[in-house]
Coordinates of C-alpha atoms in Angstrom, one line a residue:
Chain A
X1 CA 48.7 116.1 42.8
X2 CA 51.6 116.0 45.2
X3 CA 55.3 117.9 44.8
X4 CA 57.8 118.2 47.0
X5 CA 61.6 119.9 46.7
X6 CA 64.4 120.4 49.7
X7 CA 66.9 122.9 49.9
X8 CA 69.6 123.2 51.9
X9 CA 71.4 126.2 53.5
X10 CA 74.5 126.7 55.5
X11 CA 73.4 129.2 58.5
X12 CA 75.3 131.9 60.0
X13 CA 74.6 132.5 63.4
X14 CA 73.1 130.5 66.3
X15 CA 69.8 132.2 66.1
X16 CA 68.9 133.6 62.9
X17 CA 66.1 133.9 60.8
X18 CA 66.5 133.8 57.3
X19 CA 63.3 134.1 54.5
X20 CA 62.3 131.2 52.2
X21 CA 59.2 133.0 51.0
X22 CA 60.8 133.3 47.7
X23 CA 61.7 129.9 47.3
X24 CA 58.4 128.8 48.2
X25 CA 56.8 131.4 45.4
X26 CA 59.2 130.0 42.6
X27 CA 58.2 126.6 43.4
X28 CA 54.9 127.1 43.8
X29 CA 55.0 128.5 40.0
X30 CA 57.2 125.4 39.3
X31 CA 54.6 122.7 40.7
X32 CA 51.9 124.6 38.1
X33 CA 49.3 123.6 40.5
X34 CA 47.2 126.4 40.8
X35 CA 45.0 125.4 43.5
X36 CA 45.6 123.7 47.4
X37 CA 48.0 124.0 50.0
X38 CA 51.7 124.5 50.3
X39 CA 53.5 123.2 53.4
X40 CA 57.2 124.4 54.7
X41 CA 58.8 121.8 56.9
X42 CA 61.9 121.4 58.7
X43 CA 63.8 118.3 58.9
X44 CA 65.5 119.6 62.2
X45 CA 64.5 119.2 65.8
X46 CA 66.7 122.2 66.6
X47 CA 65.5 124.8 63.8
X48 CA 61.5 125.9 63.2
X49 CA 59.4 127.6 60.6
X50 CA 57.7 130.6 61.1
X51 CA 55.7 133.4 59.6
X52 CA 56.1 136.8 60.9
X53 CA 56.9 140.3 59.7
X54 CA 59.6 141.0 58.2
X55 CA 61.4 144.2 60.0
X56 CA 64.6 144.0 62.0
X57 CA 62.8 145.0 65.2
X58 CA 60.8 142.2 65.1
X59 CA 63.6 139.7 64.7
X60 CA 65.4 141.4 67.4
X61 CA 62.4 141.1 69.7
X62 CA 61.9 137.4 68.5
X63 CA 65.8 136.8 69.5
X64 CA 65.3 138.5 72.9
X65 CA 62.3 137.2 74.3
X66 CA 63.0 133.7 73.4
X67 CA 66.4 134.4 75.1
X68 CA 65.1 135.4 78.0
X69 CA 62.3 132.2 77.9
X70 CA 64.8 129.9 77.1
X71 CA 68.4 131.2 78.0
X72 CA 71.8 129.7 76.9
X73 CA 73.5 129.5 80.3
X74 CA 71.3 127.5 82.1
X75 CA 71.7 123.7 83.6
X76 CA 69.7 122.0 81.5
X77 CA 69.1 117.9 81.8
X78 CA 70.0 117.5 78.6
X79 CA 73.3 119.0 79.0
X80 CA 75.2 115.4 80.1
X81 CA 77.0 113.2 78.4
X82 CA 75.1 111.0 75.6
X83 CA 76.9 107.9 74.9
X84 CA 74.2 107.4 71.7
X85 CA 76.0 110.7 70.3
X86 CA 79.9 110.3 72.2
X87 CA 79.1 114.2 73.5
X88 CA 77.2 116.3 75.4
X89 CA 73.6 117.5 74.8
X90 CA 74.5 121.3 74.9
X91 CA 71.7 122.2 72.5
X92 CA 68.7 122.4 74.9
X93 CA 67.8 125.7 73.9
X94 CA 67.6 125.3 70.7
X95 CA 65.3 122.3 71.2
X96 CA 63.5 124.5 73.4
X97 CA 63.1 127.1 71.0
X98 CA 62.0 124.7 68.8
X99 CA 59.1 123.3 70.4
X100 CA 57.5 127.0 70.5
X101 CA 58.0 127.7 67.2
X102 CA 56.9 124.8 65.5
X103 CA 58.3 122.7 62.7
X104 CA 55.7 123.7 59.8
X105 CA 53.9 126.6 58.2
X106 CA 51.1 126.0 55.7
X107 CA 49.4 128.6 53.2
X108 CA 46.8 128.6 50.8
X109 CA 47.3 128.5 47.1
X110 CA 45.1 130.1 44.4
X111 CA 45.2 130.5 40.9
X112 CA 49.2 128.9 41.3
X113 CA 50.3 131.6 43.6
X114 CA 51.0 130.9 47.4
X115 CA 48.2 133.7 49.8
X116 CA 50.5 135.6 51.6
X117 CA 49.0 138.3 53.5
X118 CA 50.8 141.8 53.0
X119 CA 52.8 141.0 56.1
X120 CA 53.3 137.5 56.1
X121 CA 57.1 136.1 55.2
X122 CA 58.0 132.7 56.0
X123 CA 61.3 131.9 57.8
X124 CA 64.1 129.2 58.6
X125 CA 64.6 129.3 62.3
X126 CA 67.8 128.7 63.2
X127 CA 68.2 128.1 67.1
X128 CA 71.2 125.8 67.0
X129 CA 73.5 127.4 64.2
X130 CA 75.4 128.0 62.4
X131 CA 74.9 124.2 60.5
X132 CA 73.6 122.5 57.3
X133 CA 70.5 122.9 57.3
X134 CA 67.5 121.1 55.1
X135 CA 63.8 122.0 54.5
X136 CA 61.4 120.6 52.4
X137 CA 58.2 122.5 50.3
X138 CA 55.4 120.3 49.6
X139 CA 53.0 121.3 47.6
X140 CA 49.0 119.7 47.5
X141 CA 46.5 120.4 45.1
X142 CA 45.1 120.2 41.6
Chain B
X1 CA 94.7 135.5 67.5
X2 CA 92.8 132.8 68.8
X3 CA 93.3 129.1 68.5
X4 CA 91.1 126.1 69.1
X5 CA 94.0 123.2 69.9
X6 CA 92.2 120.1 70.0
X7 CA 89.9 119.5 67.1
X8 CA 89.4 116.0 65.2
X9 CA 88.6 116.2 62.2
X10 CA 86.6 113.0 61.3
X11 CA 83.9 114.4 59.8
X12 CA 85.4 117.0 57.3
X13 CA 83.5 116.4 54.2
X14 CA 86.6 116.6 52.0
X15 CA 88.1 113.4 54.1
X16 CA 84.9 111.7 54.5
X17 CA 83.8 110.3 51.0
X18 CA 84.2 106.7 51.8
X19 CA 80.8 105.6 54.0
X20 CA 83.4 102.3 55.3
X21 CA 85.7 104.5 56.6
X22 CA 82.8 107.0 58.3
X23 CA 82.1 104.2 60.2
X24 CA 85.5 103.2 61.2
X25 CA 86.2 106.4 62.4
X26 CA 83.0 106.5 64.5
X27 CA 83.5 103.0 65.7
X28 CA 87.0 103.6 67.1
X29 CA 86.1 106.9 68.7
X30 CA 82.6 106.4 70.1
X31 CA 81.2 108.9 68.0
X32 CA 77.6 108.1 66.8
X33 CA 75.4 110.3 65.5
X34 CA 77.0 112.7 63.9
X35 CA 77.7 113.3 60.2
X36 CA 80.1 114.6 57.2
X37 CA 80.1 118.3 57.0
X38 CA 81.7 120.7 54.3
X39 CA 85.1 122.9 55.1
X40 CA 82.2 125.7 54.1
X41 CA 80.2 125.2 57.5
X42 CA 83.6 125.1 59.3
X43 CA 84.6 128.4 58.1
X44 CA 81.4 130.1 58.8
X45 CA 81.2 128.4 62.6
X46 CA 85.1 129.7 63.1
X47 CA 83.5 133.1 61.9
X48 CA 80.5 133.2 64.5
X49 CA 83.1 131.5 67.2
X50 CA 85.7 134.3 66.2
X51 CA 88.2 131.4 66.4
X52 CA 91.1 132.2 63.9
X53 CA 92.7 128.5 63.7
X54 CA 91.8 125.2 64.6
X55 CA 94.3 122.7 65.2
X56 CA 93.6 119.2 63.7
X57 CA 94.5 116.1 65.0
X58 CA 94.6 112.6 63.5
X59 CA 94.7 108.8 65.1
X60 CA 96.9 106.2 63.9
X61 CA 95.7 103.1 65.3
X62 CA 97.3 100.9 62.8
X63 CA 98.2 97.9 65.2
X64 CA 95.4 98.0 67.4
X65 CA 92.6 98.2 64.8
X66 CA 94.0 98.3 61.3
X67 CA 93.4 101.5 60.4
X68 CA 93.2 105.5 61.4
X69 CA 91.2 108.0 62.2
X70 CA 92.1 110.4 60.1
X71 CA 95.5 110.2 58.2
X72 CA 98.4 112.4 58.3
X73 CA 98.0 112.7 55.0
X74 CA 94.4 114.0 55.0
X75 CA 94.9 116.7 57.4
X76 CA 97.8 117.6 55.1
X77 CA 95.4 118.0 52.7
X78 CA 92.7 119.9 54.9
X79 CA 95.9 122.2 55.7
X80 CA 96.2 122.8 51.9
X81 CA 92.6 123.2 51.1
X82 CA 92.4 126.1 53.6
X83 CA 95.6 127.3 54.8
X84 CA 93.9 130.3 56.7
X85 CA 91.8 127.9 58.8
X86 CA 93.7 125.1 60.0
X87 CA 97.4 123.8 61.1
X88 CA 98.1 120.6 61.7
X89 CA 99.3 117.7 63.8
X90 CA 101.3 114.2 62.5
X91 CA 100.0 110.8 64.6
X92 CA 102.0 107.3 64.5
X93 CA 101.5 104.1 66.3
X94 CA 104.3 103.5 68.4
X95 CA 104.2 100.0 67.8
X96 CA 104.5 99.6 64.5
X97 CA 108.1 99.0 63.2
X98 CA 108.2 101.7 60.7
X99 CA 107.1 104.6 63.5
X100 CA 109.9 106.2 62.5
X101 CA 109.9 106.3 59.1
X102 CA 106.1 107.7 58.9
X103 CA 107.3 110.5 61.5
X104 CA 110.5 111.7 59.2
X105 CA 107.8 111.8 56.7
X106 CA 104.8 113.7 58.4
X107 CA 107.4 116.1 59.6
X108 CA 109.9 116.7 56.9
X109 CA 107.6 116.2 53.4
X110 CA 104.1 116.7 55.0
X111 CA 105.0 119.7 57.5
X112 CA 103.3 118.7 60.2
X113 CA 103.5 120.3 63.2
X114 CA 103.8 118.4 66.1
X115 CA 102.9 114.5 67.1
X116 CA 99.0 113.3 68.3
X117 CA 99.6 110.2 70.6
X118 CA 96.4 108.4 72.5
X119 CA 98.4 106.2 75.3
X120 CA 95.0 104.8 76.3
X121 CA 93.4 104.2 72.7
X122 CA 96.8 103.0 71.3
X123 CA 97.8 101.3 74.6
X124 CA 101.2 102.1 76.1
X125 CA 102.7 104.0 79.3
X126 CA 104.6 107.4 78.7
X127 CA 107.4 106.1 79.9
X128 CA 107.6 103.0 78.2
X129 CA 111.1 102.0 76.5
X130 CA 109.4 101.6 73.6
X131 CA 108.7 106.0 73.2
X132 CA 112.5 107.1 74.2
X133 CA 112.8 107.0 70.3
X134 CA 109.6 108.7 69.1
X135 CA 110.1 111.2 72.1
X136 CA 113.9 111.6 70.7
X137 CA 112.3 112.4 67.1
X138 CA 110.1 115.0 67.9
X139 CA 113.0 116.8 69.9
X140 CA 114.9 116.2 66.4
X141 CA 112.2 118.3 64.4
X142 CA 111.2 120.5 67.5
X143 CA 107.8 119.2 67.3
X144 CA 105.6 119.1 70.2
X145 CA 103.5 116.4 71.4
X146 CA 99.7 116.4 72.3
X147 CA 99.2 113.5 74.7
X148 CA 95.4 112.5 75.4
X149 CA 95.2 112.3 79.0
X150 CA 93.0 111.6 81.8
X151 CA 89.1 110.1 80.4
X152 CA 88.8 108.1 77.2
X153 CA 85.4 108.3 75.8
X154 CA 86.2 105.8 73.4
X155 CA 85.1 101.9 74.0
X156 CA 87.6 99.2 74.8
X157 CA 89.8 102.1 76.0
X158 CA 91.7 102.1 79.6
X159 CA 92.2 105.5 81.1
X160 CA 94.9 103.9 83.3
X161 CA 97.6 104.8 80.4
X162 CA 96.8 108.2 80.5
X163 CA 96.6 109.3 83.9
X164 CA 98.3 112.5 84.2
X165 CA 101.0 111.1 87.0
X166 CA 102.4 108.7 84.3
X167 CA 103.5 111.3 82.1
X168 CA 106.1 112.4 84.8
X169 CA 108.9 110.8 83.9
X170 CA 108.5 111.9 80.3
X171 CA 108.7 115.3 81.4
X172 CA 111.5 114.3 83.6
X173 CA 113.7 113.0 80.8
X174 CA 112.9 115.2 78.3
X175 CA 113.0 118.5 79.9
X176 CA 113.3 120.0 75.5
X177 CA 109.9 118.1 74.5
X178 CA 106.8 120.4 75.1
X179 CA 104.1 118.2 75.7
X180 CA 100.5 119.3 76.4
X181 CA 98.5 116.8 78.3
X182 CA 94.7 117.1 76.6
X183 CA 91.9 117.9 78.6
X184 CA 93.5 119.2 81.8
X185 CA 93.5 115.4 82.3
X186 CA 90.0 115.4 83.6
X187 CA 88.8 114.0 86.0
X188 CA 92.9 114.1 87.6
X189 CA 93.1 117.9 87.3
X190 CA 94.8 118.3 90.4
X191 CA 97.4 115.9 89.1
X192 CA 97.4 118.1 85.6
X193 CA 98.1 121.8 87.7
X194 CA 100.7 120.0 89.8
X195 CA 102.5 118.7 86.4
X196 CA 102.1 122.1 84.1
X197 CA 103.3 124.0 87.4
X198 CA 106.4 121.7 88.1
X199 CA 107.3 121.2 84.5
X200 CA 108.6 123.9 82.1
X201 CA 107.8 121.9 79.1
X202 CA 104.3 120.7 80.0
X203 CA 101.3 122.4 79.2
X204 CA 97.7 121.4 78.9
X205 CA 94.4 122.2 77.3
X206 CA 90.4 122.9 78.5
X207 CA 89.4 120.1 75.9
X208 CA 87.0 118.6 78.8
X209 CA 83.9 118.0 78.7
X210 CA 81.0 119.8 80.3
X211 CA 77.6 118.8 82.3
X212 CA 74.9 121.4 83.5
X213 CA 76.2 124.5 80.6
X214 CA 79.7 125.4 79.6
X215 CA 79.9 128.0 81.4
X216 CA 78.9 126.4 84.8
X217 CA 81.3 123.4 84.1
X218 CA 84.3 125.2 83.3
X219 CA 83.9 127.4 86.1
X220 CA 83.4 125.0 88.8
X221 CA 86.5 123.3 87.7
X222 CA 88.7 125.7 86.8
X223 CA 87.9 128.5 89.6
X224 CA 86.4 126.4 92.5
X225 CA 87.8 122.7 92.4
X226 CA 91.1 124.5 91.4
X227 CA 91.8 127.2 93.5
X228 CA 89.9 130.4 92.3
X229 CA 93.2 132.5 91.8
X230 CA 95.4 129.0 90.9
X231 CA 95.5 129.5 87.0
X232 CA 95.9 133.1 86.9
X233 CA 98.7 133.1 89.0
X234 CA 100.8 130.3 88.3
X235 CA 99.9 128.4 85.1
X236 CA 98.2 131.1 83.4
X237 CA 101.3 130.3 80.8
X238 CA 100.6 126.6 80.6
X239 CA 97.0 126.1 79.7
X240 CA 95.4 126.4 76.3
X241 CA 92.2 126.5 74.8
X242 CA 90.9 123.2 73.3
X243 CA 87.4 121.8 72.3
X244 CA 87.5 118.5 71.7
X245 CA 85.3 119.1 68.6
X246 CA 83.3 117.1 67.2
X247 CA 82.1 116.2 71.0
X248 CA 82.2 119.4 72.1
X249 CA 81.8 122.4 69.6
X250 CA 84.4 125.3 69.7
X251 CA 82.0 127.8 70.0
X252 CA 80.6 126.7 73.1
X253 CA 83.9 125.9 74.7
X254 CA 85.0 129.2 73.9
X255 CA 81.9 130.9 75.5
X256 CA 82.7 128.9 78.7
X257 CA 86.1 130.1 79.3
X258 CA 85.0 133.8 78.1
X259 CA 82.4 134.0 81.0
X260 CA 84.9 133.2 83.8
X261 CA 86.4 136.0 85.8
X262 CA 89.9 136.2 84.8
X263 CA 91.8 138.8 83.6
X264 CA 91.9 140.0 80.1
X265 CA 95.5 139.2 79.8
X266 CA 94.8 135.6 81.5
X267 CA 92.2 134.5 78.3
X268 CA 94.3 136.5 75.3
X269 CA 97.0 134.1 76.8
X270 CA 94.4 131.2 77.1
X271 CA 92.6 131.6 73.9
X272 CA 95.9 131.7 71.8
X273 CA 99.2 133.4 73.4
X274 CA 99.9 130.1 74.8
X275 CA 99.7 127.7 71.9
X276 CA 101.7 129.7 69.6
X277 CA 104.4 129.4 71.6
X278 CA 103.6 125.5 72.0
X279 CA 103.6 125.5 68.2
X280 CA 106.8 127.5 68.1
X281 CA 105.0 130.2 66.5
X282 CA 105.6 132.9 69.0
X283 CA 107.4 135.9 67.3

């Protein structure tokens, strides 16, 4: 059996991270598959899913060293003019950012509940904000 | 308070129901891939840009493509779904026989605050015969004019109308009309400075564009193409902040001209000082 829902958000900041581990739970419950996988995907090429810790020094040390990888003032190729969009590419970073954090996270279900390790939270990315974002929560299994 | 001068609104969700006229607006303007957004998302980028109000700007482009992009009487209605976010501007095609009937209206029932005009996307000269009586109008309401000037991104659109030079003999005439001439007239900024610093009643606005990173674009035109000191000591008055958004988003804009080395009292002047007193809002 397959499921799938999307949910949207309106971010805040350029970079943020902000939880969907809840959401995933509740839909996880919702899906009443109790066994199989449960995948978190962006629809964005500017945003990522990840699972980290949550603490507030590790999202400031996520925000820095990414930063300092990728920074914002920097003259990227994409930053010209792109007659497909009638403005300029000035989201390179974010795409950047993108590519090394991925677009997916996938954990294990058992007995209908998602197998989160004591740490584990999974996040929205946001490397491009603040903007409508979508992401959708598949759910695989019997 | 700071004030983004140049926004259009053509993809505010609350004027952007009808998928026919989406298109219309992104066909006329050369925008593509971009979509409807809530007034929700706005208020939460003006937050993170720390942008108090944007000023929105609609297209009448009735003779030359049967339509607009963006009514006055949708950003009347932006203006009175959220007063604290936005003021806005009145457009009219000069051509059209009723110009000044729809500008009594946009100005004395609508409350709009000044006059949009696109010489190159609506196709006259500034000093064409044809404006004396628009230009007289606006004097009549003391409502000032943003002119698009210097490139057109749009397609089928001649930037020979707006080159800044052409707008001389407007200011000339007029010396009561405050006009601003959009986008520091890129790629003629040298024309632009020579205007704003000649004319009382000219201004302009950093609506560009930018290659490379904001920051480095503004910065090589506005410090080393211009003269490094030439804003800050002679039109520091004269120029005001502008985005272009959606091409360009305010936020970004904003960091540009925040990272350049001018004086504190050179961007409070930039950022806002300077269009309230083009709005006629200075106390």
């Amino acid at each position: 059996m397959v499921k799938m829902m999307e949910k949207k958000y309106i971010t805040e900041k350029e970079f943020q991270l902000i939880p969907v581990t809840q959401v995933v739970r509740d839909f996880v419950a919702e899906s009443g598959i109790q066994n199989g996988v449960v995948f978190v995907i962006t629809s964005h090429t500017t945003t990522g899913i990840t699972v980290n810790e949550n603490l507030s020094c590790l999202y400031s040390d996520i925000e820095e060293t990414l930063g300092r990888l990728i920074p914002t003032n920097y003259p990227y190729a994409h930053a010209h003019f792109l007659p497909s969009y009638g403005a300029t590419g000035g989201n390179a970073p974010g795409h950047l950012k993108s590519l090394l954090c991925g677009n997916h996270a996938v954990l294990p279900i058992k007995d209908g509940e998602i197998q989160c390790g004591f740490a584990q939270d999974i996040y929205l990315a946001e490397f491009d904000g603040p903007q409508v974002r979508r992401i959708f929560v598949q759910v695989q299994g019997e | 308070m700071v004030i983004d001068m140049h926004v259009h609104p053509g993809f505010y969700g609350e004027i952007s129901q009808d998928k026919n006229e989406i298109d219309f607006r992104k066909k006329a303007m050369g925008w593509d891939l971009m979509s409807a957004f809530p007034v929700d998302l706005t208020r939460v980028q003006m937050d993170f840009a720390g942008v108090d109000k944007l000023v929105l700007l609609p297209l009448d482009l009735t003779t030359q493509m049967k339509g607009w992009v963006v009514t006055n009487e949708e950003v009347r209605k932006m203006m009175d779904l959220a007063p604290d976010l936005f003021y806005g501007f009145a457009s009219v095609d000069p051509h059209r026989g009723d110009a000044l009937d729809v500008l009594d209206y946009a100005f004395k029932d609508l409350k709009l605050m000044g006059l949009k005009l696109n010489p190159s996307k609506q196709v006259f000269y500034p000093g064409d015969p044809m404006m004396e009586k628009i230009y007289e109008k606006c004097m009549e309401y003391n409502k000032p004019i943003m002119f698009h000037a210097g490139l057109s991104w749009e397609p089928d659109c001649q930037m020979k109308y707006s080159q800044p030079v052409n707008f001389e003999e407007v200011a000339i005439k007029y010396p009561e009309l405050r006009f601003c001439l959009a986008h520091f007239g890129w790629p003629w900024i040298h024309e632009t400075t020579a205007l704003v610093l000649k004319y009382a009643n000219v201004y302009t606005d950093t609506a560009m564009l930018y290659m490379d990173s904001p920051e480095i674009f503004l910065r090589e035109v506005l410090t080393e193409q211009l003269g490094h000191l030439w804003i800050e000591h002679n039109i520091q008055d004269k120029v005001m902040f502008g985005s272009n958004n959606p091409r360009f988003r305010t936020a970004r804009i904003k960091r540009g001209l925040e990272s350049l080395d001018w004086k504190p009292v050179t961007k409070e002047k930039v950022l806002g000082g300077n269009a309230l007193k083009f709005l006629g809002l200075e106390a």
